[in-house]
Coordinates of C-alpha atoms in Angstrom, one line a residue:
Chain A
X1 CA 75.7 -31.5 49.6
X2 CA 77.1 -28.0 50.9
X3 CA 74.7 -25.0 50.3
X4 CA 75.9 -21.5 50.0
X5 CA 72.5 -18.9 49.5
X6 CA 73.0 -15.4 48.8
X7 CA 70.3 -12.5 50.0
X8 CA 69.2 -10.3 48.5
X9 CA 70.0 -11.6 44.7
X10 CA 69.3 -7.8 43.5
X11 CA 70.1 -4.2 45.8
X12 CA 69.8 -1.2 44.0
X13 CA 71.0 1.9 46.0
X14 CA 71.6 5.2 45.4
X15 CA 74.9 6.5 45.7
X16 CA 77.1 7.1 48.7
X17 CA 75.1 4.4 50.7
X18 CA 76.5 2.1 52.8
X19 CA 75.1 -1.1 52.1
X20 CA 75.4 -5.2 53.6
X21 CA 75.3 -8.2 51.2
X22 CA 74.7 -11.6 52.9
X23 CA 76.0 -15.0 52.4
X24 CA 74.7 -18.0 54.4
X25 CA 76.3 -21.1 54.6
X26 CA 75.0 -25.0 56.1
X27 CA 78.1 -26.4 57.6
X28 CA 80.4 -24.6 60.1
X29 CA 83.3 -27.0 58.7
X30 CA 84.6 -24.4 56.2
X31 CA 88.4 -24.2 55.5
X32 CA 87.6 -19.8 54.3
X33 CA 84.9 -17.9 52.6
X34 CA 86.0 -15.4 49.9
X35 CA 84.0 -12.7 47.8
X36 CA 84.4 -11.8 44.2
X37 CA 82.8 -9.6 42.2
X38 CA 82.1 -9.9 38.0
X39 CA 80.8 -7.6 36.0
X40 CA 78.9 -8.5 32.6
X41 CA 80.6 -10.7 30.6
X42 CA 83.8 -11.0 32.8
X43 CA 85.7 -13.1 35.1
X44 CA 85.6 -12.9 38.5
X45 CA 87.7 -10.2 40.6
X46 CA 89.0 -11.2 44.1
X47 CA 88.2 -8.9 47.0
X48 CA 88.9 -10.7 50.2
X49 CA 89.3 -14.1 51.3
X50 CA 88.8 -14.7 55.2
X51 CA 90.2 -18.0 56.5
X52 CA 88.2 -19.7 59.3
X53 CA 90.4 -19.0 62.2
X54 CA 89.5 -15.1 61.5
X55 CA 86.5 -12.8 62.2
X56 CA 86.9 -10.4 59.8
X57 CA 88.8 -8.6 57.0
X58 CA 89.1 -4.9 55.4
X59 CA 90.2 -3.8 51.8
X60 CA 89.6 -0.1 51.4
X61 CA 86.0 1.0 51.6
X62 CA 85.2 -3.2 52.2
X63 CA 84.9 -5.0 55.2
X64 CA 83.9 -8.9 55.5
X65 CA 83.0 -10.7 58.7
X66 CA 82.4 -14.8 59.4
X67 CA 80.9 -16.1 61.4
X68 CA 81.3 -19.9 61.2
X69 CA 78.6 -21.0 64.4
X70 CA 75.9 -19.2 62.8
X71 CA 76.6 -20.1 59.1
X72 CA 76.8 -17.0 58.1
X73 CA 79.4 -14.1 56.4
X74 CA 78.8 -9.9 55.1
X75 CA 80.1 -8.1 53.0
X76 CA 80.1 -4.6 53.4
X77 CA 80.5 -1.6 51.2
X78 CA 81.1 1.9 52.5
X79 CA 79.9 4.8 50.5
X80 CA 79.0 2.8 47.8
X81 CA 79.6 4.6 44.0
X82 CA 78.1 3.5 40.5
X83 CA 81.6 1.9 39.8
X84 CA 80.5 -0.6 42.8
X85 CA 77.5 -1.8 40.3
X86 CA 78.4 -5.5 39.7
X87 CA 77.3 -8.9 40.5
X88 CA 79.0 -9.8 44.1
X89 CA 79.5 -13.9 44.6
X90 CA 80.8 -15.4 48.2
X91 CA 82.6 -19.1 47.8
X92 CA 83.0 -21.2 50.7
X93 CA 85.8 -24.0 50.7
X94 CA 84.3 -27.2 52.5
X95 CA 87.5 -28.7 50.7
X96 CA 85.8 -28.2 48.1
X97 CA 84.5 -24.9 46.6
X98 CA 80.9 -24.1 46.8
X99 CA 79.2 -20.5 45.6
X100 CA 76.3 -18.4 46.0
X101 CA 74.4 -17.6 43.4
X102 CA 74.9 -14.0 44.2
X103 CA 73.8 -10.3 45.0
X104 CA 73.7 -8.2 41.6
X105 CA 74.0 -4.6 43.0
X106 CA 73.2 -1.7 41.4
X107 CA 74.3 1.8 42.4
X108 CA 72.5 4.9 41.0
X109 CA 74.4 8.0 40.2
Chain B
X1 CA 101.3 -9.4 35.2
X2 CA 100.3 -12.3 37.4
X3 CA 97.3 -13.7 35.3
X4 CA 95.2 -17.0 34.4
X5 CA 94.6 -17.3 30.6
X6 CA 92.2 -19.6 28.8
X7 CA 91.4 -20.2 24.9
X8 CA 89.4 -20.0 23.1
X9 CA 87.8 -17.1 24.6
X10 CA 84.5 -18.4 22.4
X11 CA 83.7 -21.3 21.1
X12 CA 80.4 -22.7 18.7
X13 CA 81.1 -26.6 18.1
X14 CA 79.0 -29.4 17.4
X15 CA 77.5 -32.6 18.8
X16 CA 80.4 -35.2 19.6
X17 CA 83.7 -33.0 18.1
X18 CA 86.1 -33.5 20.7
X19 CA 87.2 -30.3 22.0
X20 CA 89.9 -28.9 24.9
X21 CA 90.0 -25.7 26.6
X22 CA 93.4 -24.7 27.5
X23 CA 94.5 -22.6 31.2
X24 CA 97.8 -21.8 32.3
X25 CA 99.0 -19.7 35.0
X26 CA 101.9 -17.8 35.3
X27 CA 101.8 -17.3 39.3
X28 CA 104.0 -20.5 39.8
X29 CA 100.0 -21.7 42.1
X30 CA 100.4 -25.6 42.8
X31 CA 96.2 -25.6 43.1
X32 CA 94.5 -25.2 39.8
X33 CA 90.8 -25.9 38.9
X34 CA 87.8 -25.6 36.7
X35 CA 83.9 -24.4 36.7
X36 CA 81.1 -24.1 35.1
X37 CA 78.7 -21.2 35.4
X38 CA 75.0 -21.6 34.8
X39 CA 71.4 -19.1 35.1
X40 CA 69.9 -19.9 37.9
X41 CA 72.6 -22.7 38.8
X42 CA 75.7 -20.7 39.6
X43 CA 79.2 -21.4 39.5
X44 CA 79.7 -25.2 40.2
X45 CA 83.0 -26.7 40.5
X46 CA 84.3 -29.3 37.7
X47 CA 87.4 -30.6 38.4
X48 CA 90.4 -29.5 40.6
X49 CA 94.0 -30.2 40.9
X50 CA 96.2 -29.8 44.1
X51 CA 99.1 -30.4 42.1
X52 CA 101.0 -31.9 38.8
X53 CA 99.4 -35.2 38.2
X54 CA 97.0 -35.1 41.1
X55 CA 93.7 -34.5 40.2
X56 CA 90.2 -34.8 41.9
X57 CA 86.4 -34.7 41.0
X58 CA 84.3 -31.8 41.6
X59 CA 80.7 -31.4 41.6
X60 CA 80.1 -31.8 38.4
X61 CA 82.4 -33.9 37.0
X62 CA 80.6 -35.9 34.5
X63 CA 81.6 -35.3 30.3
X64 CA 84.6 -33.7 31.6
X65 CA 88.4 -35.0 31.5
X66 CA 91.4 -32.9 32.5
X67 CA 95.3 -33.9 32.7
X68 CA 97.6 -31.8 34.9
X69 CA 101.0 -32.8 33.5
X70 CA 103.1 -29.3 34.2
X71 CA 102.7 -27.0 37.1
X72 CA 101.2 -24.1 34.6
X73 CA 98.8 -25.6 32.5
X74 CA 95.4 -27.0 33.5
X75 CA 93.7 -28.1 30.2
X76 CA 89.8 -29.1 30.1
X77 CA 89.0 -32.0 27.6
X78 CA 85.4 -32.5 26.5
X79 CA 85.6 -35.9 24.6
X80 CA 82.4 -35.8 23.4
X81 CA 80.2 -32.2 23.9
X82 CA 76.5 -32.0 24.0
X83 CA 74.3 -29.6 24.3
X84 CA 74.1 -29.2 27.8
X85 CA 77.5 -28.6 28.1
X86 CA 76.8 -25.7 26.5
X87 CA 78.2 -22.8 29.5
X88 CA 80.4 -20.1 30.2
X89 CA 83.8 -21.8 31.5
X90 CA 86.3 -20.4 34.3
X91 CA 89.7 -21.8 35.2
X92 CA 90.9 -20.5 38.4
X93 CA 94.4 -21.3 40.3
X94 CA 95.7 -20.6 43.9
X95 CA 98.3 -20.6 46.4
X96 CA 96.6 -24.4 47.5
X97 CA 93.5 -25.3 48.6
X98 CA 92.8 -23.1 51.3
X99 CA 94.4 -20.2 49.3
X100 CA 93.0 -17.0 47.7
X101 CA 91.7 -17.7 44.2
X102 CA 92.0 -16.0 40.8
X103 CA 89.9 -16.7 37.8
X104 CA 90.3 -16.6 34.1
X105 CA 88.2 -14.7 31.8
X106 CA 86.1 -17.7 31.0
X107 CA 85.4 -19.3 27.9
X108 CA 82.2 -19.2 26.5
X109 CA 81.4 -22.7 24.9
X110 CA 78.1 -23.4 22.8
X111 CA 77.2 -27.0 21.7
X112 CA 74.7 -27.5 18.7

């Protein structure tokens, strides 16, 4: 059974930090990672999908990175602002879709 | 707007009253699927379906039934709910399996 872990599971910054979330993964087999965020008593909001054949991708102040040999992806936030506060989740595709239990960040005013 | 919709958005049932959640997508996505998420367990994956009449098990497939019989609607069939069914509920679709993914609201579903 594929594992995805998530480190920290809470980060509480202040604000205009720049800050890294980590997801760790057990098998390099992986079709793409991608990272969502939900806030309380929502869905979950796409932020960037990275397929394996790619190292990283950007979207605005976010950047994500995988690396498949070490098991391993970031995600990180530049100049983090309280509107960042949210629970962040990664999902790996082994063919099937396996997530992290994720980093709940908080960003203080 | 390009969205994934479920209902009921909540739901209180009871003990063996058969119950479907519906999902439909209006993003023309051939791959549609389902999950479950849990404290302390996380989203876990249900069922999926890479397109009409073709689905597949999940992780956690078991009490669970779903029918893909148009492209748009993904529907999640609980023939007989129990208690630990009890969960909050996302349907998500995408561009296939190695696609990007968007979720649903989720449907919150409690089992007495």
């Amino acid at each position: 059974k594929q594992e995805v872990t998530q480190i920290p599971a809470a980060l509480s910054v202040p604000e205009g930090e720049n800050l890294v979330l980590n997801c760790s993964f057990t098998d390099s087999a992986i079709y793409n990672l991608q990272w969502f965020r939900q806030d309380p008593g929502k869905g979950l909001t796409s932020l960037l999908l990275i397929q394996s054949s790619q190292r990283e991708q950007t979207s605005g102040r976010l950047n994500a990175s995988l690396d498949k040999s070490s098991g391993r992806s970031t995600l990180y936030i530049a100049a983090s602002q309280p509107g960042d506060s949210a629970t962040y989740l990664c999902a790996a595709n082994f063919n099937k879709f396996y997530f992290g239990s994720g980093t709940k960040l908080n960003v203080k005013p | 707007e390009a969205q994934v919709t479920q209902n009921p958005r909540y739901l209180i049932t009871v003990t063996g009253k058969k119950l479907t959640v519906t999902c439909s997508q209006n993003m023309n996505h051939e791959y549609m699927s389902w999950y479950r998420q849990d404290p302390g367990l996380g989203l876990r994956q249900i069922y999926y379906s890479m397109n009409v009449e073709v689905t597949d098990k999940g992780d956690v497939p078991e009490g669970y039934k779903v029918s893909r019989k148009e492209k748009r609607n993904f529907p999640l069939i609980l023939e007989s709910p129990s208690p630990n069914q009890t969960s909050l509920y996302f349907c998500a679709s995408g561009t296939g399996r190695y696609g990007e993914q968007f979720f649903g609201p989720g449907t919150r579903l409690t089992v007495l």
